[in-house]
XYZ file of C-alpha atoms in Angstrom:
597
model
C 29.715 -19.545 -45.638
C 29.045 -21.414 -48.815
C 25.675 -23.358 -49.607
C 26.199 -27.117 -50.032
C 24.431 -30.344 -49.685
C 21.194 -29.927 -51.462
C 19.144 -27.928 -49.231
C 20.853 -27.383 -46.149
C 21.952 -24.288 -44.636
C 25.363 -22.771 -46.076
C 28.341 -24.601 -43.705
C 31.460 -22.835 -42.483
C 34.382 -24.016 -44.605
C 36.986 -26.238 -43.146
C 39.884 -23.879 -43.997
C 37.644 -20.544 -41.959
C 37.100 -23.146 -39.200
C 40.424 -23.923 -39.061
C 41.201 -20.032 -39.199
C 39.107 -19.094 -36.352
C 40.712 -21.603 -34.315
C 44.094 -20.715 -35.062
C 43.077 -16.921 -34.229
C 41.731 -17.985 -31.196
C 44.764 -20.219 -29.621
C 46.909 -17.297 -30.184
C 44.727 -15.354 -27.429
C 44.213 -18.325 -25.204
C 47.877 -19.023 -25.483
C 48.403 -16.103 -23.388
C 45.182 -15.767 -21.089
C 45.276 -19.584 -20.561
C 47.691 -19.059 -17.016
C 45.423 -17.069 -15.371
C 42.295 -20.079 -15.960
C 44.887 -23.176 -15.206
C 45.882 -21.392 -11.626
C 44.076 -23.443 -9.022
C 42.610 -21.019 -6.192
C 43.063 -23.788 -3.662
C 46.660 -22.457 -4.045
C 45.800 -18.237 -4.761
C 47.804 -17.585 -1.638
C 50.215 -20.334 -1.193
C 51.859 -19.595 -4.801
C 50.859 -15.750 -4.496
C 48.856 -16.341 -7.981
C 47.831 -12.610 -7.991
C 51.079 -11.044 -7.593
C 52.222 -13.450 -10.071
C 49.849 -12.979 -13.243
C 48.026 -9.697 -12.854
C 49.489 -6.614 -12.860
C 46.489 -4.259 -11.719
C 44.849 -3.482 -8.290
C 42.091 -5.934 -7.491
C 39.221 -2.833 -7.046
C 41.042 -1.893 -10.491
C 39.774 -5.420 -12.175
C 36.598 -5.711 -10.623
C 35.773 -2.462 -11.371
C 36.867 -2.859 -15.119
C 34.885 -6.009 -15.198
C 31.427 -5.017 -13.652
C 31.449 -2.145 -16.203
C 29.049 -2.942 -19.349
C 30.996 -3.673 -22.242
C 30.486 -1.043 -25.550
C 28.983 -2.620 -28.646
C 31.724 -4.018 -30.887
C 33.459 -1.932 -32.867
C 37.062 -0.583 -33.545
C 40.083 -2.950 -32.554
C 37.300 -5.809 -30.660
C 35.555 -6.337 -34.220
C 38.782 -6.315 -36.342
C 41.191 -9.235 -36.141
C 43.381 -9.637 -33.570
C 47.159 -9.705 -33.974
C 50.284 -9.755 -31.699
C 50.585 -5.913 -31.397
C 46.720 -6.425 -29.586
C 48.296 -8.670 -27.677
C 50.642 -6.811 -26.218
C 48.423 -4.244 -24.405
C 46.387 -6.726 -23.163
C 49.777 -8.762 -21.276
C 52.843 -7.672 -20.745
C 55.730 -8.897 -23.061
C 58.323 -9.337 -20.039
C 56.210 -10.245 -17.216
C 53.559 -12.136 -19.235
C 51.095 -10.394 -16.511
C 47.901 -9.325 -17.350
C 47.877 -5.687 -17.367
C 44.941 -3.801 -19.886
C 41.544 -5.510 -17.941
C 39.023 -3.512 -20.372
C 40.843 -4.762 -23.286
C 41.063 -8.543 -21.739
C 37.275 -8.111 -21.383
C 36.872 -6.781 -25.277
C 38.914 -9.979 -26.280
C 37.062 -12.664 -24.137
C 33.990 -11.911 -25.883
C 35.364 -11.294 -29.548
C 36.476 -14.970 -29.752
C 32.756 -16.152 -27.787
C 30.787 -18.425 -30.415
C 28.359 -15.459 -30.824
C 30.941 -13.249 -32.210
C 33.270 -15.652 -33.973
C 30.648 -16.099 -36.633
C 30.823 -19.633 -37.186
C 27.685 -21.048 -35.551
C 24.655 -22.340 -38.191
C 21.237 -19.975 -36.616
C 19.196 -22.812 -35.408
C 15.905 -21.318 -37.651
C 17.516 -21.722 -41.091
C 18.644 -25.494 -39.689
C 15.260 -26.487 -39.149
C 13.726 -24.233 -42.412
C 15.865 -25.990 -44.744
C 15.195 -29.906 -43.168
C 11.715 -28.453 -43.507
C 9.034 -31.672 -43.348
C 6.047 -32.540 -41.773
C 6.596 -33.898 -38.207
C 3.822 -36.324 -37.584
C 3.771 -37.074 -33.512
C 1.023 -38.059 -31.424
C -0.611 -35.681 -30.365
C -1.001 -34.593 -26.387
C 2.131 -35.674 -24.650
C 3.232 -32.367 -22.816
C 6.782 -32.635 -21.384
C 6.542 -30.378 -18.694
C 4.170 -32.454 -16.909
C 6.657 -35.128 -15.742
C 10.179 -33.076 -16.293
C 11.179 -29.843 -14.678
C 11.300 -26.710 -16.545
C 15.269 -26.951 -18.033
C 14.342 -30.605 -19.000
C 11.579 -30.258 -20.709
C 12.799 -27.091 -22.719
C 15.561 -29.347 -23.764
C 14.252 -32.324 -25.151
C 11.556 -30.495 -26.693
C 14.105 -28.501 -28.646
C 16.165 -31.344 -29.111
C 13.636 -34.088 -30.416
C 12.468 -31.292 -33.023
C 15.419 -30.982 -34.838
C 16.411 -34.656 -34.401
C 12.905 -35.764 -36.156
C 13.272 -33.361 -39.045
C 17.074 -34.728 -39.492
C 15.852 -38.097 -39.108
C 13.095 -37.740 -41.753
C 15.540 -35.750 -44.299
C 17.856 -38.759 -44.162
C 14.746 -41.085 -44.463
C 15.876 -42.695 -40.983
C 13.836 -44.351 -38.150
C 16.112 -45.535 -35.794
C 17.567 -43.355 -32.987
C 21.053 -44.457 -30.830
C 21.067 -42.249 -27.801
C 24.270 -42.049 -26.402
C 24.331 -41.064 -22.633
C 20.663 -41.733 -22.689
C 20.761 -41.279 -18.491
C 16.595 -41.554 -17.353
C 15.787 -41.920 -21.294
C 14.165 -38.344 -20.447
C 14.957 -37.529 -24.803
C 14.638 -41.287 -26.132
C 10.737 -41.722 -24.610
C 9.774 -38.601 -25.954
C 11.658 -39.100 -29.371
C 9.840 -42.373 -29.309
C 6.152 -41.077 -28.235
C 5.928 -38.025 -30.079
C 7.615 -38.435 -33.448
C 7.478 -42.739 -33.671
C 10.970 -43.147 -34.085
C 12.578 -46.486 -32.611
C 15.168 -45.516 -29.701
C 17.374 -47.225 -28.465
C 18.791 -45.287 -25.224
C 22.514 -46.385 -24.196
C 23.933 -45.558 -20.312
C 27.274 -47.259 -18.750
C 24.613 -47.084 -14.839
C 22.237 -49.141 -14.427
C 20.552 -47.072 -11.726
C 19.700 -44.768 -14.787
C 18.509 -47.684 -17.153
C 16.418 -48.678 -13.949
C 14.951 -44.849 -13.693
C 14.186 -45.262 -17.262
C 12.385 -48.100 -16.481
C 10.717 -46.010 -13.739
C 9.952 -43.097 -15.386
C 7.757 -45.305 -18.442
C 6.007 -46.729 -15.378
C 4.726 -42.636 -14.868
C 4.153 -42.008 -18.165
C 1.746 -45.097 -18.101
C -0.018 -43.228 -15.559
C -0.220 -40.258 -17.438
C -1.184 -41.651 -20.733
C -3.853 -43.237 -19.086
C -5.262 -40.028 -17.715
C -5.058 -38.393 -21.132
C -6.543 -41.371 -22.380
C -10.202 -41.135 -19.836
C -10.131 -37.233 -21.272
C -9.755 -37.717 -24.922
C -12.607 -40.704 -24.751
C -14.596 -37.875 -22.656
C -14.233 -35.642 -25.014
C -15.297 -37.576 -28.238
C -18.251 -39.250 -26.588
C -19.578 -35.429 -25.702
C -19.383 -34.136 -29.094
C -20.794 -36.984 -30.373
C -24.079 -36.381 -28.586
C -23.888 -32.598 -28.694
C -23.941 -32.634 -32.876
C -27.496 -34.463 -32.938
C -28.889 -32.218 -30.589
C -27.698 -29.056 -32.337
C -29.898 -30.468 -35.132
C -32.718 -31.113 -33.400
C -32.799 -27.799 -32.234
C -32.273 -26.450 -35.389
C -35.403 -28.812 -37.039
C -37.892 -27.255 -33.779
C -36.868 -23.923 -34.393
C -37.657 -24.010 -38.378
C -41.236 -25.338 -37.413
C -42.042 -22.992 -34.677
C -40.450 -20.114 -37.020
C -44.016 -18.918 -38.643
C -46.062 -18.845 -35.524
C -43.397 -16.060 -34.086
C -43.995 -14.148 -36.320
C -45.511 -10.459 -35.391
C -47.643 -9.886 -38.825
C -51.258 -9.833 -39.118
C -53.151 -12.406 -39.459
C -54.079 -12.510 -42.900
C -50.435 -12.063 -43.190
C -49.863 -15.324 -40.507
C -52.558 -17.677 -42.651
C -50.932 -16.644 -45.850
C -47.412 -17.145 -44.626
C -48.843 -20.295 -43.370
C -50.243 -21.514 -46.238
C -47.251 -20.751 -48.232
C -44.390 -22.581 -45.692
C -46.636 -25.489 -44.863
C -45.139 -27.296 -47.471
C -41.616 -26.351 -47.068
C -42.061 -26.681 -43.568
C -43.027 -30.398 -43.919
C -39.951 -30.704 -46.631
C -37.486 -28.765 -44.630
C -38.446 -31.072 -41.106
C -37.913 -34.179 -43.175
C -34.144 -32.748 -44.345
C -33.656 -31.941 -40.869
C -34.656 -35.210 -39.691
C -32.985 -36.946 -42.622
C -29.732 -35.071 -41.986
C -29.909 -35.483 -38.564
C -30.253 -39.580 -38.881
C -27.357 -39.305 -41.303
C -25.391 -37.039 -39.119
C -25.737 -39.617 -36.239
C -24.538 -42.335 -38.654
C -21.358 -39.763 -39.041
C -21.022 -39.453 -35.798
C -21.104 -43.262 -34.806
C -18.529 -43.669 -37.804
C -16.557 -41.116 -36.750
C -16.235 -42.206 -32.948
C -15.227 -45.602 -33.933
C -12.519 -43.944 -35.805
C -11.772 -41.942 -32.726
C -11.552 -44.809 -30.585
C -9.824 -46.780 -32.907
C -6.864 -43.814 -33.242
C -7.194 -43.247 -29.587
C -6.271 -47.078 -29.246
C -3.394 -46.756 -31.840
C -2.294 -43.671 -29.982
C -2.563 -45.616 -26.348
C -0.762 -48.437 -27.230
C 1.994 -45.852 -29.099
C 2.513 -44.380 -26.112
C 2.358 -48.230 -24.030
C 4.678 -49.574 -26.487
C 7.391 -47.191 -25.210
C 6.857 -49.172 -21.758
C 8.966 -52.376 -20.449
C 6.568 -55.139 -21.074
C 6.201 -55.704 -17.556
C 4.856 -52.519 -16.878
C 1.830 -52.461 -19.240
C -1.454 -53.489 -18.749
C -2.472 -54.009 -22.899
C -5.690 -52.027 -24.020
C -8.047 -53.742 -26.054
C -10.493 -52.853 -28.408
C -12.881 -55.518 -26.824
C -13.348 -52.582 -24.018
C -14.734 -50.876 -26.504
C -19.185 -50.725 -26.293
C -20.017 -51.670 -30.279
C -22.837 -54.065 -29.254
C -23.206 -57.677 -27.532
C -20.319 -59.620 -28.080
C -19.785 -62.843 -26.198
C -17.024 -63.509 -23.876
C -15.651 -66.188 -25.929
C -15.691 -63.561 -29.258
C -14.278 -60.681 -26.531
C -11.232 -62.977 -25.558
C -10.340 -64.132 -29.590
C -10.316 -60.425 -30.722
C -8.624 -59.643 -27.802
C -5.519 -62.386 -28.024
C -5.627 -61.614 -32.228
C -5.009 -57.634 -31.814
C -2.585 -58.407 -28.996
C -0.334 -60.359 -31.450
C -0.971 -57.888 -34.040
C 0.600 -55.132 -32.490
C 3.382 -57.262 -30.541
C 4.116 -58.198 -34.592
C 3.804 -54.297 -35.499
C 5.701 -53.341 -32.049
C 9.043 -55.156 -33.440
C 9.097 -52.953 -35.851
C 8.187 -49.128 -34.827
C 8.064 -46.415 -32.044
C 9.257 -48.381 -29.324
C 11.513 -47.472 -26.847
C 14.869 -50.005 -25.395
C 17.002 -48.463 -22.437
C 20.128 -51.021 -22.069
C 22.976 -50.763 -20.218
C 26.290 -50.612 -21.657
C 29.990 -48.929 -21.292
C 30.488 -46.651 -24.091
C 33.762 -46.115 -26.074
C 35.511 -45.282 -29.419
C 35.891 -48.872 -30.124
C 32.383 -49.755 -28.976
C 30.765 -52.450 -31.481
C 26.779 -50.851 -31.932
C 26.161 -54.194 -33.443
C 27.242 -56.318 -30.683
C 24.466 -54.290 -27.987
C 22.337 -53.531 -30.822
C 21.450 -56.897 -32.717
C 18.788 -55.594 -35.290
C 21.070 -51.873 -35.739
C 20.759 -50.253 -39.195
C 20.946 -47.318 -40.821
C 20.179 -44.229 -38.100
C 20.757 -41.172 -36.485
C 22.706 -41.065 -33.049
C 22.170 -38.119 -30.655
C 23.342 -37.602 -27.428
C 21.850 -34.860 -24.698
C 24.870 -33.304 -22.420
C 27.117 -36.542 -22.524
C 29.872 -35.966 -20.098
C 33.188 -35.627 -20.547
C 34.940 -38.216 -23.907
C 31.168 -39.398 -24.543
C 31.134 -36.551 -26.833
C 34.086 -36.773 -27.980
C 33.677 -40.970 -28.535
C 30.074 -39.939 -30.214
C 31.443 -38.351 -32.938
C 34.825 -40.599 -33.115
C 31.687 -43.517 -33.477
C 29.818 -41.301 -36.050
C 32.760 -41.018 -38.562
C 33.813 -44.645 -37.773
C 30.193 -46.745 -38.198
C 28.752 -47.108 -42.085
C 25.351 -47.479 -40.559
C 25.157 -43.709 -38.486
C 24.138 -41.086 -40.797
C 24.008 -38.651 -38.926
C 24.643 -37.163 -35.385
C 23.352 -34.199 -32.906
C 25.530 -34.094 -29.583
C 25.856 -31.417 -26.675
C 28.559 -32.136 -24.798
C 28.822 -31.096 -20.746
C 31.112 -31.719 -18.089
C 34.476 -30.521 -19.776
C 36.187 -30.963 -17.156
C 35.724 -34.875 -16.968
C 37.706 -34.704 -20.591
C 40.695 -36.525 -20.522
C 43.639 -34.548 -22.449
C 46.457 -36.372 -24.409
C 49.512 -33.299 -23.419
C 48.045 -32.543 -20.196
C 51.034 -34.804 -18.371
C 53.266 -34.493 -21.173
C 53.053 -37.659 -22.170
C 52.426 -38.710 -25.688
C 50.474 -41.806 -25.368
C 49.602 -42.672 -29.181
C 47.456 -45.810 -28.471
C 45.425 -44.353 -26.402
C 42.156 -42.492 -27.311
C 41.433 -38.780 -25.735
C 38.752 -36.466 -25.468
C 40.891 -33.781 -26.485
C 42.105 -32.538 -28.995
C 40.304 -34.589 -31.223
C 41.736 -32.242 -34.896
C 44.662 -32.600 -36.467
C 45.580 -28.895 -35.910
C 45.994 -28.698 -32.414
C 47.431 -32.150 -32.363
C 50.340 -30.775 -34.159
C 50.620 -28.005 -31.921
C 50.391 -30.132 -28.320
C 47.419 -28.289 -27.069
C 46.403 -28.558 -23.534
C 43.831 -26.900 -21.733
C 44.711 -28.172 -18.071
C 41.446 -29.117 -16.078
C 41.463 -25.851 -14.253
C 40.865 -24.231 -17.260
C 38.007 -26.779 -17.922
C 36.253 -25.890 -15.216
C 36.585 -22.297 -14.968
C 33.007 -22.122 -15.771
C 31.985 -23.319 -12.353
C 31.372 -19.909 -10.355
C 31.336 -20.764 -6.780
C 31.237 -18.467 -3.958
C 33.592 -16.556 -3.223
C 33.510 -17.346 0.249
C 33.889 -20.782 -0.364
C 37.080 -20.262 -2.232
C 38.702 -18.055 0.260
C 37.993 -20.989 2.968
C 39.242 -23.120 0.835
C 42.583 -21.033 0.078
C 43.578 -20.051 3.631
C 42.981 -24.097 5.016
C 45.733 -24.576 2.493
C 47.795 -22.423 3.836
C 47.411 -23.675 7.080
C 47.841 -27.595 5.656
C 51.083 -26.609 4.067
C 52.251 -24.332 7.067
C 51.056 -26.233 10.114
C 51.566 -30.328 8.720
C 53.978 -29.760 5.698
C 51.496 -31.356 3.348
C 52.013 -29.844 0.242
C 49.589 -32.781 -1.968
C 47.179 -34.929 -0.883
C 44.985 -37.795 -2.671
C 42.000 -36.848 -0.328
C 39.561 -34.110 -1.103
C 37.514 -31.569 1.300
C 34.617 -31.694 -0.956
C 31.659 -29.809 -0.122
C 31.872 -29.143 3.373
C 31.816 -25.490 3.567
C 27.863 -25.699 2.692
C 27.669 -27.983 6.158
C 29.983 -25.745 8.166
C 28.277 -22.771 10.307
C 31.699 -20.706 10.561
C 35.474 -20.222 9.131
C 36.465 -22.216 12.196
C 33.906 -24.768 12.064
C 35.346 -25.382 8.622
C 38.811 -26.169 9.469
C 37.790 -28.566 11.985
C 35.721 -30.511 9.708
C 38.116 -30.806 6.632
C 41.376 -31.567 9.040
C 39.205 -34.405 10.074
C 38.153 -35.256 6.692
C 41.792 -35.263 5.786
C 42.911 -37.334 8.583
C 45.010 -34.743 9.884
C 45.369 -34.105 13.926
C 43.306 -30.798 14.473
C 44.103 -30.802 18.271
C 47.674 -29.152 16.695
C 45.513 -25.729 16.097
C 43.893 -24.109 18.921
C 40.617 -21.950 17.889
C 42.910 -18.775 18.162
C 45.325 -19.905 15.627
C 42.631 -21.125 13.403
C 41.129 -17.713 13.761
C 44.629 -15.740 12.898
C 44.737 -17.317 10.020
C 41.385 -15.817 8.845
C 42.202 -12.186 10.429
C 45.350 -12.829 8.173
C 43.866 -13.018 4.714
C 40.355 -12.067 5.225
C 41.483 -8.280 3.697
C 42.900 -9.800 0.353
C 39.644 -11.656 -0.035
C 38.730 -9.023 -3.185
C 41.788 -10.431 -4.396
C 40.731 -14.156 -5.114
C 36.805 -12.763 -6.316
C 38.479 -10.924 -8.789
C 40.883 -13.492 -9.762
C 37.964 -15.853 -10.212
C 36.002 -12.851 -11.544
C 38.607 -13.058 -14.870
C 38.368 -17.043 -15.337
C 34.793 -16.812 -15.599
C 35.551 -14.247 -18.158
C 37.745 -16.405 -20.146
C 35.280 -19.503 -19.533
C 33.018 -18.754 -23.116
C 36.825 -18.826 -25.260
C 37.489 -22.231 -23.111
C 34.299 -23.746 -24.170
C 34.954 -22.414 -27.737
C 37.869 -23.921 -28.108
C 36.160 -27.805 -27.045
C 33.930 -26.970 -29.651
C 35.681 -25.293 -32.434
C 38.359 -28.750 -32.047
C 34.920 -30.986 -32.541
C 33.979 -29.101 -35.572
C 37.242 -28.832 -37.264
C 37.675 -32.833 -36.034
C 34.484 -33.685 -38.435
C 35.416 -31.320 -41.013
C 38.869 -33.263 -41.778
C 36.589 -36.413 -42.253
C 36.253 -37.060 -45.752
C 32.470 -38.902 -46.016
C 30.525 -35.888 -44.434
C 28.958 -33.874 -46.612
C 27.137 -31.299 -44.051
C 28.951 -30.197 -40.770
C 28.086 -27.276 -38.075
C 27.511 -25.604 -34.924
C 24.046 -24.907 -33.753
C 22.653 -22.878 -30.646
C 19.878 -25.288 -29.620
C 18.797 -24.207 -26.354
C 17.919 -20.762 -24.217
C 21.556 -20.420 -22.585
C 19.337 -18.682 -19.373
C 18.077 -21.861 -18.844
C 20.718 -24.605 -20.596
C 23.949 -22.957 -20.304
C 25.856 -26.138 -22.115
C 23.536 -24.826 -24.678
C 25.595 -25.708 -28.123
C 24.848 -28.419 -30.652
C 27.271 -30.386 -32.731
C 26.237 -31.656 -35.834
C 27.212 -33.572 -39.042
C 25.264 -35.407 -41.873
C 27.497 -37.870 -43.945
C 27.343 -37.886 -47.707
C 24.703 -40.264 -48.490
C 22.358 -39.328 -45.694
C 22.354 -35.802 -47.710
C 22.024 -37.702 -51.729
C 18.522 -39.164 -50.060
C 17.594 -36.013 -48.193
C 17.977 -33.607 -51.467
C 16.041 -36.999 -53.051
C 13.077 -36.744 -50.013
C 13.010 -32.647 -50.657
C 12.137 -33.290 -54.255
């Protein structure tokens, strides 16, 4: 990687990015079968038989067996003759499972060596973030959540500040969970985006609880002041009695007292009217200095208020604030002048505005966003083309500078080759680069969602009903789903009455024996289908890769970004979609190398 842009980390060029891809489509050009099979139909299209070559006790064992560090072939670059111990050139079948294994996690993000390490990011947009102070995130989001958008808002504030930016577009913005916090804590203006209005509503909600919370925080921190500004003139009172009383403790004689007497009366009487004089001046400090507490308390409160829908804020005043006798009449002037004061200043800083609006490539900011200008636009786990459409907005819109998305929900992407048909006026969420464009790529959604590990259980329940759909009513396809009914059901048979209802199909054709023959059937080959699922959640990591790798070779091939890269923001424990995306266009990084100097 080669240093570029001033002071940000060294970016992977767009000819390696390119590279890696390229090396890793020629593996998932052969492993891809096994993750597009659908294990609805494992044992109506004999899916094992067909792609794997091995025992099923063989694979699981293979795969349950900790991997040695890489070395040897796994750390050296793959090539066709690797290949061809992993699958079978005739049969295609999958035959070498430790080798399979070695592969899957050579072309992982951690191995392919093209992520940015998230520490030298944030070292090199190094700046002073300058939040309010006291807003703790886990208090009002769960665990996940909160670990999130604390990462998140981090590294969005110290890109916003290195491009000299203050407004925030966040795209997906769901509950506004990122955008209040953005908003609160670092003083950037947010404007959240979401196509539901039942989240722009929990938004709405959720600023409602934070009012509650600020106000607790609030009570404490004017606690707090008002204590240690009586504890500090005590201290010195204290101080001024024990300098007087010193002489008479003292266990000399008592020539020895007199004469020590005689010497310290004087500085006794000098030293008691310091202390006295210090301790007048000290109170005057400590007056001064909890009116300027209370006045940055009330610039903090109404901060954090400001991020509230107007109709969900009472507005603190300053007139609640004990300085003296002030009439009512005086009380109700200051308190109408500071309320227009900071509805003038609230037009113009840390506030936050959830709206509601459909999001796509061809989206017009301007038109939702009447005062939009130059900004950053971020976007927590948008589903499916949202991330895509982010970035397709990002390269498209003067006024974005820069952008930080984590995508989610793959398999809501729609793919342009996935039907073979070669729609050019349409927009898709992938591919999105020119490379695999040329080359037709399709994942399949099967493949997109081999990530989802369900129970193995569940899947075999799921495989033999279809069996019996396609054996006992000749239904082959259906529009209808069974959805999540095996979590409801108490047995296998209590199962297949439920979804052959759910399907509108007559279940008084089965008796409970039949049902139950079926099961006695296939229960044995069950291993089967956990291993088969066993090696798409091994491929999963070189699936998601492949999303991301298209993204980052997509904004590469854009000609006004100067700074482009892939960044592990979060614990993958407890964020698995834990992969950033992120770009900086050309200008944004002129005034950030200006703001470094």
């Amino acid at each position: 990687m080669r240093r570029t842009c001033g002071s940000l980390p060294a970016q992977l060029p767009a000819a390696e990015a390119e590279e890696r891809l390229r090396r890793l489509t020629r593996f998932l050009v052969r492993a891809l079968p096994l993750c597009r099979a659908h294990t609805t139909e494992f044992y109506t299209r004999g899916l094992w038989e067909q792609l794997v070559a091995a025992r099923p006790e063989v694979v699981l064992q293979a795969l349950r067996r900790p991997l040695p560090e890489a070395s040897g072939t796994a750390a050296g670059r793959w090539d066709d003759d690797t290949f061809s111990d992993v699958f079978c050139e005739n049969s295609k079948k999958l035959i070498n499972v430790h080798l399979f294994a070695l592969a899957a996690r050579h072309y992982s993000l951690p191995n392919l060596g093209v992520c940015t390490p998230l520490e030298e990011v944030l070292e090199a947009l190094r700046g002073e973030s300058q939040g309010a102070s006291g807003i703790k995130t886990d208090e009002f989001m769960n665990n996940k959540k909160s670990h999130e958008v604390q990462a998140m808002s981090e590294l969005v504030d110290k890109i916003a500040k290195y491009c000299g930016l203050k407004q925030v577009i966040d795209i997906g913005s769901g509950k506004g969970y990122l955008s209040s916090f953005l908003s609160m804590q670092y003083n950037l203006k947010v404007y959240g985006i979401d196509s539901s209005k039942t989240n722009t509503n929990g938004a709405h909600e959720r600023n409602r609880k934070l009012k509650k919370h600020w106000k607790t925080y609030q009570s404490r921190a004017r606690a707090n002041s008002e204590t240690q500004r009586l504890e500090k003139p005590m201290k010195n009172e204290v101080k001024c009695k024990a300098i007087n009383e010193k002489p008479l403790n003292n266990n000399s004689t008592l020539q020895s007292q007199d004469q020590e007497s005689t010497q310290d009366s004087v500085p006794s009487c000098v030293f008691t009217e310091v202390a006295i004089s210090e301790t007048s001046k000290q109170t005057e400090i400590n007056l001064a200095q909890a009116q300027s507490d209370e006045s940055k308390l009330s610039e903090e409160a109404l901060a954090v208020l400001n991020v509230l829908p107007a109709d969900a804020v009472d507005v603190f005043s300053s007139s609640r604030c004990n300085y003296g006798e002030i009439c009512e009449e005086e009380k109700a002037q200051r308190k109408m002048a500071f309320i227009k004061a900071k509805a003038s200043k609230s037009r113009e800083s840390n506030l936050y505005f959830p709206l509601t609006s459909y999001i796509s490539a061809e989206t017009e900011l301007s038109d939702i966003i009447t005062d939009l200008e130059d900004c950053i636009m971020v976007g927590l786990h948008t589903c499916g083309d949202l991330a895509a459409n982010t970035l397709r907005i990002f390269t498209a819109k003067p006024e974005i500078k820069a952008v930080c998305s984590v995508g989610c929900c793959y398999h809501l992407l729609s793919e342009q080759y996935e039907n073979q048909e070669d729609c050019t006026e349409e927009v898709w969420g992938f591919p999105m680069c020119q490379y695999l464009k040329d080359k037709g790529w399709c994942c399949g959604r099967n493949a997109r969602m081999s990530a989802c590990l369900l129970p193995t259980e569940s899947l075999f329940y799921r495989a033999v009903l279809q069996v019996i759909i396609e054996e006992t009513y000749g239904v082959t396809k259906s529009d209808r789903h069974v959805g999540k009914i095996f979590s409801k059901s108490s047995s296998f048979l209590d199962y297949v009455r439920k979804s052959l209802k759910k399907l509108e199909l007559d279940d008084s054709k089965l008796p409970d024996s039949c049902i139950m023959d079926y099961y006695e059937k296939y229960k044995h080959r069950m291993n089967e289908l956990e291993a088969f699922n066993m090696l798409k959640v091994v491929l999963a990591p070189c699936v998601e890769v492949l999303i991301l790798l298209d993204r980052l070779c997509y904004l590469k091939e854009q000609n006004n970004i100067a700074w482009s890269g892939l960044v592990k923001l979060f614990d993958p424990v407890k964020s698995p979609r834990c992969y950033a995306v992120i770009a900086l266009k050309k200008q944004s990084c002129l005034e950030g190398e200006a703001n470094c100097r």
